[in-house]
Each structure stands twice: as C-alpha cells, then as structure tokens.
Coordinates of C-alpha atoms in Angstrom, one line a residue:
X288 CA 32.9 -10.7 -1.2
X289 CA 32.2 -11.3 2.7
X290 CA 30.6 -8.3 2.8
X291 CA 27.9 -9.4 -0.1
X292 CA 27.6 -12.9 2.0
X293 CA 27.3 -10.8 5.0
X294 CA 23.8 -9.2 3.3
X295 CA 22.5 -12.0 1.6
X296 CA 22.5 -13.8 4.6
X297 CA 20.9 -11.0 6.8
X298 CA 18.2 -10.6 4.2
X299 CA 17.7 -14.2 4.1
X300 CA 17.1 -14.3 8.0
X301 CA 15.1 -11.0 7.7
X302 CA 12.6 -13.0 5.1
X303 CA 12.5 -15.9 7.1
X304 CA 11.7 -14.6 10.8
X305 CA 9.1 -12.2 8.8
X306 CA 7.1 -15.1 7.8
X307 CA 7.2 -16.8 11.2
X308 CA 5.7 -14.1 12.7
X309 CA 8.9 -12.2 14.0
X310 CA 8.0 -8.3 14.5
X311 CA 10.3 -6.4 12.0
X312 CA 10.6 -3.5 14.7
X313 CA 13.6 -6.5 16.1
X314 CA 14.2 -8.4 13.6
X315 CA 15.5 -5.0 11.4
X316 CA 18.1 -3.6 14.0
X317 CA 18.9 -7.2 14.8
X318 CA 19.7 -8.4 11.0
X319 CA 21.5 -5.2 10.6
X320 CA 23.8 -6.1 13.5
X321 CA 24.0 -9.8 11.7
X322 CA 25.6 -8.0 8.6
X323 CA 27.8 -5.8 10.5
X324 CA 29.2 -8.2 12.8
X325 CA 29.4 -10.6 9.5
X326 CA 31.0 -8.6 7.5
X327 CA 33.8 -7.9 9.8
X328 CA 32.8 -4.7 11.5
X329 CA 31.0 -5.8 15.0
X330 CA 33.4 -3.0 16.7
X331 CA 31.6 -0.8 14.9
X332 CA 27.8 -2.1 16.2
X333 CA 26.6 0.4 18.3
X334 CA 28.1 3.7 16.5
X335 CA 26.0 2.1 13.5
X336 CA 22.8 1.4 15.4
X337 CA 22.6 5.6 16.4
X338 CA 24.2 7.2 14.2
X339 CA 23.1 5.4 11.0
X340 CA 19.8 3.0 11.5
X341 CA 18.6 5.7 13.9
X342 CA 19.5 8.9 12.1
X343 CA 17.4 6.7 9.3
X344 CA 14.5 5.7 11.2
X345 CA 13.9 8.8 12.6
X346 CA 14.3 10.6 9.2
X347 CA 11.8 8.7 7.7
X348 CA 9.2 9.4 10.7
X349 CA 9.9 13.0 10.4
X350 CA 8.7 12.8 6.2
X351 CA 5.7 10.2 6.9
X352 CA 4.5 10.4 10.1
X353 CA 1.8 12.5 9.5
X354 CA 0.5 10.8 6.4
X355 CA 0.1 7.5 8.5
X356 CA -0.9 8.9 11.0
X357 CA -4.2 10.4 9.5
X358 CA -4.3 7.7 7.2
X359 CA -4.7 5.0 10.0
X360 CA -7.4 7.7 11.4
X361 CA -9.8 8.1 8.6
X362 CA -9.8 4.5 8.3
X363 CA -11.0 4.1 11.9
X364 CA -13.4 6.6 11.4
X365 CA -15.1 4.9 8.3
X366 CA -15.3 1.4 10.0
X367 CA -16.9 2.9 13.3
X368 CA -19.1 5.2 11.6
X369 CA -21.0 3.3 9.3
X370 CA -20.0 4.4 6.3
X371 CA -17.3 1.8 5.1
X372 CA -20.2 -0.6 5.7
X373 CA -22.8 1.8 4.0
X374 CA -21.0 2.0 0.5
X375 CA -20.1 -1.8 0.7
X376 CA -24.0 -2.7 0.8
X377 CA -25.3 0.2 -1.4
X378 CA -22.9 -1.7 -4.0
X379 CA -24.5 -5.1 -3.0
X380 CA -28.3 -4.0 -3.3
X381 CA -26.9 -2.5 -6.6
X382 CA -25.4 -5.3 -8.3
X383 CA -26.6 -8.4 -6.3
X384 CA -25.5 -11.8 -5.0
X385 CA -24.9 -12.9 -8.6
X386 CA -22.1 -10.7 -8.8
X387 CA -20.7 -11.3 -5.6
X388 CA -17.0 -11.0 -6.7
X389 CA -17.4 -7.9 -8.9
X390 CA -19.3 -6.5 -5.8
X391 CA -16.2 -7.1 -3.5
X392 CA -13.7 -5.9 -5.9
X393 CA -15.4 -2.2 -6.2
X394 CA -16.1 -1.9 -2.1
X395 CA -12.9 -2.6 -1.2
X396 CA -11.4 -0.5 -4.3
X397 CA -13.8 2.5 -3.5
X398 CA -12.5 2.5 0.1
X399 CA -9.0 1.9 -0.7
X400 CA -9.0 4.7 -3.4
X401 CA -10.3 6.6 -1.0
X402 CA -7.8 6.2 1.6
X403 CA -9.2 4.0 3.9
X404 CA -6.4 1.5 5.4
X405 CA -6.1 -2.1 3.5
X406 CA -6.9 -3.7 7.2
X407 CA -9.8 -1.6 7.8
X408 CA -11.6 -2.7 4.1
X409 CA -10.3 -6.2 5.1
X410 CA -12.4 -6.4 8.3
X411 CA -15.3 -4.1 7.6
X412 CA -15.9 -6.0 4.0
X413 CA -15.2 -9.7 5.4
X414 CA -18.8 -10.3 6.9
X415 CA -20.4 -8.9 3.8
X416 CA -18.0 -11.3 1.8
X417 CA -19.1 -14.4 3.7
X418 CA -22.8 -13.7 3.0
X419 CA -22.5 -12.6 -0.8
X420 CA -20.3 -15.6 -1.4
X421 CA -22.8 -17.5 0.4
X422 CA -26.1 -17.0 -1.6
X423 CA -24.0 -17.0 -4.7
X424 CA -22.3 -20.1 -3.8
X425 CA -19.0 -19.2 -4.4
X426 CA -16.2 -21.3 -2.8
X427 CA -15.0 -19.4 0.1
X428 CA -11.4 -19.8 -0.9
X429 CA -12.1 -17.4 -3.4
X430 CA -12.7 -14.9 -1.3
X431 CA -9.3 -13.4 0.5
X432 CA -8.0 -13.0 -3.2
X433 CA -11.0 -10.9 -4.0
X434 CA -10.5 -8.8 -1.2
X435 CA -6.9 -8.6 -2.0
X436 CA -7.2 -7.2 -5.5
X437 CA -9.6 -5.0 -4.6
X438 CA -7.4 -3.3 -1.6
X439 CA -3.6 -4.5 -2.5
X440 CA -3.7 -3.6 -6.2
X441 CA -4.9 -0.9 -8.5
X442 CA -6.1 1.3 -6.1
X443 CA -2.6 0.8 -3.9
X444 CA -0.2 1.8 -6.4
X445 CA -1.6 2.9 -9.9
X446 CA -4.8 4.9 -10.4
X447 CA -3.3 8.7 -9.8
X448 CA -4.1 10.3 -6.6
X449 CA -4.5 7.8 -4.3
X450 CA -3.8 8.5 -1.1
X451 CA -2.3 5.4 0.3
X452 CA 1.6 5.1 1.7
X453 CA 3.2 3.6 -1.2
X454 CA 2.2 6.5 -3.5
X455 CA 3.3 8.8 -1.6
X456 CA 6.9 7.1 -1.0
X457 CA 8.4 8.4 -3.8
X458 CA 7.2 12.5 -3.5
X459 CA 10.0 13.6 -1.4
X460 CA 12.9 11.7 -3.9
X461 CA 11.3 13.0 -7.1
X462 CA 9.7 16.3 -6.4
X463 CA 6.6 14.8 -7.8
X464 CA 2.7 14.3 -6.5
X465 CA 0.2 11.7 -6.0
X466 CA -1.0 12.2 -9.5
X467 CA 2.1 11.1 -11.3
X468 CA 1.9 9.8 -14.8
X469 CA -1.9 9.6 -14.7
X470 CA -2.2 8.4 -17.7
X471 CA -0.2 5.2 -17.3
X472 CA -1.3 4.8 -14.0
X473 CA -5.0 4.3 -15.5
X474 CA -4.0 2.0 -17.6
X475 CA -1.7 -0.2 -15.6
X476 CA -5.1 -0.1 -13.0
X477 CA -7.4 -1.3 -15.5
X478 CA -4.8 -3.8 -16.8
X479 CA -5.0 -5.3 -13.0
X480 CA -8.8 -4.8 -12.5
X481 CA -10.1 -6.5 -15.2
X482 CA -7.4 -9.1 -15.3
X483 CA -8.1 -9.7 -12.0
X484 CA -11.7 -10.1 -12.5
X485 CA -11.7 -12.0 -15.1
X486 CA -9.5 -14.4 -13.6
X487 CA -11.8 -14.8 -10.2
X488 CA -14.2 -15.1 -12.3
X489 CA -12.7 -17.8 -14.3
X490 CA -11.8 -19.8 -10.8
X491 CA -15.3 -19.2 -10.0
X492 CA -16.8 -21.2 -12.6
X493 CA -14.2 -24.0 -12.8
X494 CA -15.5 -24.7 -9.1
X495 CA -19.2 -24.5 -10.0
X496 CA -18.6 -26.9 -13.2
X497 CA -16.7 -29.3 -10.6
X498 CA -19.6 -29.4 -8.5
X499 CA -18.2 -26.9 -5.9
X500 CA -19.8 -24.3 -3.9
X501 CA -19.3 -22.5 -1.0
X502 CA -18.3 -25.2 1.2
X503 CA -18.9 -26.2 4.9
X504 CA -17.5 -23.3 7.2
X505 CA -18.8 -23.7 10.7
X506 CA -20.6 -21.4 12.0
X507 CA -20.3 -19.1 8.6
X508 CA -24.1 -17.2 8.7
X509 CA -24.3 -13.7 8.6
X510 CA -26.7 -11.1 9.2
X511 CA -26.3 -8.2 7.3
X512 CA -28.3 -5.9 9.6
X513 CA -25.6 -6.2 12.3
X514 CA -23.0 -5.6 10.2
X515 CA -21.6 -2.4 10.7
X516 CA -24.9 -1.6 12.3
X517 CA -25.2 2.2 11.9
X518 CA -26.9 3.6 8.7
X519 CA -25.7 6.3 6.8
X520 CA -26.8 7.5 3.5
X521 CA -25.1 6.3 0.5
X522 CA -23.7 10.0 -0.5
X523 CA -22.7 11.1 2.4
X524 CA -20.3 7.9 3.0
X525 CA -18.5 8.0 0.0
X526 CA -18.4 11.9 0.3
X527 CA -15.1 11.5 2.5
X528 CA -13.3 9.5 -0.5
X529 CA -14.3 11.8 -2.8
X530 CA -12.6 15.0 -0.7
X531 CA -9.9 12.9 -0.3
X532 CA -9.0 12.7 -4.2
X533 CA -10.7 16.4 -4.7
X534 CA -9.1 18.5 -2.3
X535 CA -5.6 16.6 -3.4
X536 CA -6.5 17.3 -7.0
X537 CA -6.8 20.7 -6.1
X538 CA -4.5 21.7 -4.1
X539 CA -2.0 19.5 -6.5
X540 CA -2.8 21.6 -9.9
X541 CA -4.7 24.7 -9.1
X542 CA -3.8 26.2 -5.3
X543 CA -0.1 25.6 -4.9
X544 CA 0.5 26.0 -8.5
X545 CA -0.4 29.9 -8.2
X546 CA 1.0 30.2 -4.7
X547 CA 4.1 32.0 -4.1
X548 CA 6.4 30.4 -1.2
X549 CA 8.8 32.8 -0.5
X550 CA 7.8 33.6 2.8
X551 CA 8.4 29.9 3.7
X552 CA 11.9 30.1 2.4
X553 CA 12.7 32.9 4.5
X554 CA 11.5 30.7 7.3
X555 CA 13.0 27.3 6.4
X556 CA 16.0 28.2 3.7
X557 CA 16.9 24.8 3.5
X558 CA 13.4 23.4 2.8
X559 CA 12.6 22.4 -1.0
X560 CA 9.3 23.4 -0.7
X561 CA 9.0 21.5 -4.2
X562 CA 9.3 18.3 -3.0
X563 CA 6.9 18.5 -0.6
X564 CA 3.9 19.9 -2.3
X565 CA 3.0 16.4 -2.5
X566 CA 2.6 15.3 0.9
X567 CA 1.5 18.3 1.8
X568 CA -1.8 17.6 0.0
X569 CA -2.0 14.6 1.1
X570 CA -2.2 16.0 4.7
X571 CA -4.3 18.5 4.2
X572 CA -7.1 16.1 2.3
X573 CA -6.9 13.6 4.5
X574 CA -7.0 16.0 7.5
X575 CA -10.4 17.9 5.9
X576 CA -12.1 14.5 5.1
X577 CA -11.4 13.1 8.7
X578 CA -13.1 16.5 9.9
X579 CA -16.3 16.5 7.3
X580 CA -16.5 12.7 8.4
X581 CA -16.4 13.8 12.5
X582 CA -18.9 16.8 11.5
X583 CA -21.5 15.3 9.2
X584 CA -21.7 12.3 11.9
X585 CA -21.7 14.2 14.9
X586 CA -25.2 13.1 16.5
X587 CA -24.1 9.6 16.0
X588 CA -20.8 9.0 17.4
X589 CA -21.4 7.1 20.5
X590 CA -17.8 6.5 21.5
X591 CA -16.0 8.9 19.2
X592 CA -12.9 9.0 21.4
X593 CA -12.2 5.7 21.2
X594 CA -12.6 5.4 17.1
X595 CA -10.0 8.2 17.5
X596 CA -7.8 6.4 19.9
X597 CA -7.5 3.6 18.2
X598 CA -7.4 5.2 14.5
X599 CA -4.1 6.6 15.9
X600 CA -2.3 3.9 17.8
X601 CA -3.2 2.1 15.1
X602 CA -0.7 4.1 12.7
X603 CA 2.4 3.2 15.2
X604 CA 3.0 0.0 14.5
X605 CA 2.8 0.6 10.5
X606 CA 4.7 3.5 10.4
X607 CA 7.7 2.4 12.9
X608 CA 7.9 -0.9 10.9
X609 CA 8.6 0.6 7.7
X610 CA 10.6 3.2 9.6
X611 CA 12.7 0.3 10.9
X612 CA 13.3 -1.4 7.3
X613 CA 14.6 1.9 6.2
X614 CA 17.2 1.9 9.3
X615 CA 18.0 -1.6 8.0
X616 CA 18.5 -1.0 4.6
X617 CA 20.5 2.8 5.7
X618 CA 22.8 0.0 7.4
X619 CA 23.3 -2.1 4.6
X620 CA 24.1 0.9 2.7
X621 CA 27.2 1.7 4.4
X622 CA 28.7 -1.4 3.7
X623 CA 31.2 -2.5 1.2
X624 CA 29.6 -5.5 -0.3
X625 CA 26.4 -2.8 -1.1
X626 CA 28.7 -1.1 -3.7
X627 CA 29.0 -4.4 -5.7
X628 CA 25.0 -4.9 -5.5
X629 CA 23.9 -1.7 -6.3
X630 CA 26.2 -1.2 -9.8
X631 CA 24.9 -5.0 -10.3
X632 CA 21.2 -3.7 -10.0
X633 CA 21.7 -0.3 -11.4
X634 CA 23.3 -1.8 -14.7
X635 CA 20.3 -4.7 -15.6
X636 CA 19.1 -2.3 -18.1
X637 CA 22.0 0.6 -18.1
X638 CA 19.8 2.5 -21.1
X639 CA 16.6 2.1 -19.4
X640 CA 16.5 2.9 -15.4
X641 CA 12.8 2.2 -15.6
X642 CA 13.9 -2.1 -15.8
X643 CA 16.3 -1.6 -12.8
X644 CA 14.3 -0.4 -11.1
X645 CA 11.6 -2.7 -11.0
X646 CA 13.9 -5.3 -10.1
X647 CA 15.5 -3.0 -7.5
X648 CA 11.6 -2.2 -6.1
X649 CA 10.2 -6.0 -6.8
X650 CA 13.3 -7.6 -4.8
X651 CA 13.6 -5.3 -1.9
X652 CA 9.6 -5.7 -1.3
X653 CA 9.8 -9.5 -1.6
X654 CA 12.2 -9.8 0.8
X655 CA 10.7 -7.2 3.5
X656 CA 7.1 -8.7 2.4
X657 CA 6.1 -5.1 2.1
X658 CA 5.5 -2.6 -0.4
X659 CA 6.2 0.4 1.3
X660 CA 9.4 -1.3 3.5
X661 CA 10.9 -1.9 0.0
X662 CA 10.3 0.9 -1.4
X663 CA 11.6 3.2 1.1
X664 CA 15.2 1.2 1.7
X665 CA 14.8 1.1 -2.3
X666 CA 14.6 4.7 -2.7
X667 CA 16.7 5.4 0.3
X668 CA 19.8 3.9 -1.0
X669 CA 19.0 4.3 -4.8
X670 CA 16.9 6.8 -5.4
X671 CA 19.2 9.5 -6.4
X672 CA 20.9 7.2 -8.9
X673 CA 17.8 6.8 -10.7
X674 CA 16.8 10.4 -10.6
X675 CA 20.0 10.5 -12.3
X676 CA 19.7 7.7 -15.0
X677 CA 16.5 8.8 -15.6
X678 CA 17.5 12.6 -15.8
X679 CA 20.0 11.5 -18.7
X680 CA 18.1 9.1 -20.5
X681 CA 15.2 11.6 -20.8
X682 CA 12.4 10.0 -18.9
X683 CA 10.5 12.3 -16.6
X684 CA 10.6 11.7 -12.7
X685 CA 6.5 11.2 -12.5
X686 CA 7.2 8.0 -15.0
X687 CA 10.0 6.6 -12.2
X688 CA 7.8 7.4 -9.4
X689 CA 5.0 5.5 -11.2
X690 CA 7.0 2.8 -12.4
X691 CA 8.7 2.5 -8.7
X692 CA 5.5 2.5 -6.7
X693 CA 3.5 -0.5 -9.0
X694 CA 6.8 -2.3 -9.2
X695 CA 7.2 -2.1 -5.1
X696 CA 3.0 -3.3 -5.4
X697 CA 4.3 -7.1 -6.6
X698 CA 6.5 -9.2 -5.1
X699 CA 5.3 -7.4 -1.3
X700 CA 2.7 -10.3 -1.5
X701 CA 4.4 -13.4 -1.4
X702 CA 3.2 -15.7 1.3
X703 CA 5.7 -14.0 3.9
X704 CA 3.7 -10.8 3.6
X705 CA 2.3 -9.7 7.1
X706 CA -1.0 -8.5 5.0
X707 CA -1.6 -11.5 3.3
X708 CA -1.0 -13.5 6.9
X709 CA -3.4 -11.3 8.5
X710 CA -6.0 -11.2 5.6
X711 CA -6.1 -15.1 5.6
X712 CA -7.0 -15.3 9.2
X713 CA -9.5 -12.7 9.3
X714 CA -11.3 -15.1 6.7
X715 CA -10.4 -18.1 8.4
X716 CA -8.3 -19.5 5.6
X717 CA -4.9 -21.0 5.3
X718 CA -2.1 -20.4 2.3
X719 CA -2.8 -24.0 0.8
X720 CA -6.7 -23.1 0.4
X721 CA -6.3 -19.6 -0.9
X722 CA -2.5 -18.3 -1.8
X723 CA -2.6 -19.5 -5.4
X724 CA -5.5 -16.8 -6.5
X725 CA -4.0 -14.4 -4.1
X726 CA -0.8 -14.6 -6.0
X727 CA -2.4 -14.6 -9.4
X728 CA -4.2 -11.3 -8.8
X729 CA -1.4 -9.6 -6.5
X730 CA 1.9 -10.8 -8.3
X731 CA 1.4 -12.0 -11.6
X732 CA -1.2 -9.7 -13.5
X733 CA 0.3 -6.6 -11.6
X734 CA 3.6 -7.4 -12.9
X735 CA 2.1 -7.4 -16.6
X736 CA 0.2 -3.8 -15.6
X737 CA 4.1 -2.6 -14.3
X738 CA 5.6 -4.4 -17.8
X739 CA 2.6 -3.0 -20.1
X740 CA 3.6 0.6 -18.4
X741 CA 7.1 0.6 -19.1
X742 CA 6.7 -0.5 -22.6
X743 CA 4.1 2.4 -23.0
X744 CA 6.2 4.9 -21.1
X745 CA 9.5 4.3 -23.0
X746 CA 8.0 4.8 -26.6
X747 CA 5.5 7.8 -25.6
X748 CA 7.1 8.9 -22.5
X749 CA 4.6 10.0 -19.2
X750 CA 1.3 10.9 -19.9

C-alpha cells in the first residue's frame, strides 16, 4: 500500500510541476526518486537512476531517434521554404474568408498528415488564422481550438499512415505499421473532423447571434504578402506530404513485402526485422521528402544551413522529454505498489483488452500531458500484457495499436499539456478565453471517435 501512495503521489507532483512550466527532462528522474525514496527504497536511488531510468531512456532513443529527428527536420524545412505557407493560402484563395474555420482545419490537417511538426503548423498557420478570422469576423478565441483539431487530432493519431510520433509508438510492441487498421482509423478521423467542425462552427455562430465578432486585439493586422514570404507553386509544396504517405505506403505493402531479409539476420541475429518494418518506412519517407524538398528548392534557400540547424536541435528537446517519461515510468515499474495497479488496470474489461487499454493510454497521457510520453511508459510497462490479452481474445495487434495510439490522442490535452500552453501563447490567448473549445474538439469528440472504434472493431474486428 505505501508503495501505491508512493506513485500516486509522484504522478501527482509530475502533473502539477508540468503545468507550471517545470521541464520534464528534471521533473521525470526527480519524481522517480520521490517514489523510490517514498516507497521505502532511497538506498536503492542511484542503482535505479542508471541501471533502470537510464537503460530506459536510452532504449527508447535508440528505437525513435531517428524518426524525430527527421520529423522535426521536414518541419523546419516546410516553414522556411515557403511551402507550409504556400498550401495554407492556396486553401484560403480556394475556399475564402467565409469559411475561415473549414480553411484552418484542412492547412493544418494537410501539413500534419503530412508530417510536418504540430508546432511548426501552429506558427506558420497563426498569421493566416488572424487575418481569415478577421475578415470573417470570427471571435479570436475560436481560433487556437481550430488549429488544435486540425494538428492534435485526426491527422495525429487515426487516418492510417501518418507519419507523426504517436503512430509510430506502437510499431516496435506490435510488429505492426503506420497503416494499422485503416479502416477504423478513417472512420474514427472523420468522426473527429466533422464533429469538430461542426461544433466550431456551432460556437461560431452563437457568437455572431450574440453580437460578437472578432474582438479588439491590439495590434492584430496582417499582411498576407509577408507571411511566409517565399512563393512556391501549389503542387510542388504539398508534393513532400504526399511522398511522405506514398513512399510509406509503398515500402509498407509492396517493397518489403517481397523482400527477403536473411542477409540482415545473418548480420543482426537478434534483430526482429518484423517489428521494424515500420519505422523503417517511416525513415526512409521522411528522409526522401526532406531531400525532394532540399532539391526542388535549391535556387531558393538563402540560409539553408540554418533551416537545417534548427530543424534538428529542434527534435532534442521532444525526443529526450518523452525519452525521460519512459525512464520514469521504467522506474515505476520496478516497484511493488505497480503490481497492484497494473492487474487493477489490466482487469477493467478482462474480455476485452481494447477498454483497458484506453484507460491505461487516456490516464498515463493525462497525467504526463502528452500523447507520446503516455504512450511510451504505457506500452513500456504494459504492452506485452496486451499483446497477450489481445492474442487470446482474438483481436488482431493493428486493432490495439489503433485503439492505443487515438486513446493516448485524448486526455494528452488537458490544460497541463505543454502543446496546448504553447499554442495559446503563440495566439495570444489565455485558458479562460479558449480551453473550453480546445477541450471540446481534443478530448471529448476524440474520445467518441476511440469509443465508436472499439465498438466497430469488437463486432467486425480490424479492417
């Protein structure tokens, strides 16, 4: 029982540094300590900082490194080049001011889809935002929840393919792809798309009825022609997201399909090459668009080194936070009181895995305020129990890495979130202004996408 106190109370101080700003690269080894020393083991400390949150952090770097890495790169590379900007007025010109929200929504999902980082759409669409919201006289509070389900949502965790952290998460636990359950993964996107929509939409005109409008910002105007300055033709900006997707889709079910890897198992004969099929397409797409997008832009890069600089650092600080929440939650796994919380979680639903693990996924990111952080110490400490549940219930692992990664795309947006902290100043907003909507399209209508998915997947099984 003082071992279970021990990690409630660590998680609780975890949650509540996170929101005041606390950098989880400290606060993880430091709430881990908390629960050791509480629990009774503080002799222990230091053995458990290397040997277990360590080994775990540094396990975790080895599998995703690379994937943030280019990621974070391709995003940099899309802002400075025009081409974010390009696709997010080609969409404008196409649809107009009257549909300023529908506008936002499909930038920021094109982008996102087409693995571009959720910061990166944030700042490149922003400016655009103001001005559509502006001429369409939209209240500007509605505007960080329109970015937000047009980067946080569908595009983050359920149409297949997409390239973004949290879908790839689960590859190396499940032997599965970026294209799991498809199917579903349409349908639990559409569920949060038009939901979404409709319900910004629904805000929208509530404020217009009440006499509402955009409201008096400061120094708000924008000119369009300066932002993101450089032109680029509409087709050859959004030809990067599509090689992302393509060259996946490819590899994923027609190269390494047909390829025989024998040679790498004489090489590596503790590798399951399987298992990492996955990422390994991810890689290699991201890696070709980032070169097409260097190539095709080559006359026009004025400081291309430093678009390339900062597209890398800025994967560290992503990639060794979540790699520091998996240390954490390695820590907590080694303790006594975990045994008693895991059976608790693993038996919710013992004939369908698919409702534990929601809540398992859902809790974990609401406490870390982050999808991926949640998922990985979910996955880290549990995932082989549900491979197993799932195994002998009959529910295929590309269902419970589908389930697992919209689940983990929930709860990670409560107001703690770093994401939704940053997002709110980069529009110069404040929780009380904008969290309700925000928390309508990220929390509540995803988690009837995740519910509408299980249902479906438990009666017809992936598709």
């Amino acid at each position: 029982m003082l071992s279970v106190l021990a990690i409630v109370v660590s998680l609780l101080l975890l949650m509540f540094f996170a929101y005041r700003g606390y950098s989880v690269l400290l606060l993880a080894p430091l709430m881990a300590a908390v629960a050791v020393v509480l629990s009774g083991e503080g002799g222990l400390m230091l053995p458990i900082y290397t040997e277990t949150f360590m080994s775990a952090l540094g396990n975790y770097l080895l599998k995703f490194f690379p994937v943030f890495l280019l990621g974070a790169l391709f995003g940099q590379l899309m802002a400075d080049s025009g081409a974010a900007g390009s696709i997010a007025k080609y969409i404008m010109r196409l649809l107009g001011p009257k549909h300023a929200i529908l506008t936002i929504i499909l930038a920021c999902g094109l982008l996102t889809y087409g693995g571009v980082s959720l910061f990166v759409v944030a700042f490149a669409i922003f400016p655009i935002s103001k001005m559509l919201f502006q001429e369409a006289d939209i209240p500007k509070r509605l505007i960080p929840a329109t970015i937000a389900l047009g980067s946080f949502t569908f595009t983050m965790t359920a149409l297949p393919g997409t390239p973004a952290i949290q879908n790839a998460i689960p590859i190396p636990y499940y032997g599965t792809n970026a294209f799991a359950a498809p199917g579903l993964g349409i349908i639990g996107g559409l569920i949060m798309f038009f939901g979404g929509w409709f319900w910004l939409n629904q805000r929208a005109k509530k404020a217009r009825a009440a006499g509402e409008g955009y409201g008096d910002h400061g120094n708000d105007a924008v000119d369009l022609h300066d932002v993101n300055a450089q032109h680029m033709p509409f087709w050859l900006a959004v030809l990067p997201l599509v090689l992302v997707i393509g060259v996946n889709a490819v590899l994923t079910y027609g190269v390494f399909p047909n390829m025989d890897f024998a040679f790498v198992n004489e090489k590596f004969p503790n590798l399951k090459v399987a298992s990492q099929l996955g990422l390994w397409s991810i890689i290699i797409s991201l890696l070709v668009a980032c070169t097409v997008l260097v190539v095709a832009r080559w006359a026009h890069w004025k400081h291309l080194q430093t678009s390339v600089n900062k597209g890398v650092y800025g994967s560290m600080l992503p990639i060794f936070n979540t790699a520091s929440e998996v240390g954490y939650g390695a820590v907590i796994a080694t303790m006594a009181g975990f045994a008693l919380i895991r059976n608790a979680v693993l038996n919710v639903s013992p004939n369908n895995p698919l409702i534990s693990e929601t809540v398992a996924m859902s809790t974990l990111a609401g406490i870390t305020g982050s999808s991926s952080g949640g998922l990985s110490i979910a996955l880290q400490t549990l995932g082989k129990d549900y491979l197993a549940m799932a195994e002998a219930h009959g529910i295929s692992p590309e269902l419970l890495h589908r389930v697992a990664v919209m689940a983990a795309g929930g709860f990670d947006t409560l107001p703690h979130c770093g994401a939704i902290i940053t997002l709110l100043a980069i529009c110069g907003l404040n929780h009380r202004q904008s969290y309700l909507n925000i928390g309508m399209v990220t929390i509540v209508i995803p988690l009837v996408a995740v519910i509408a998915v299980i249902t479906l997947g438990t009666m017809f099984g992936s598709f």
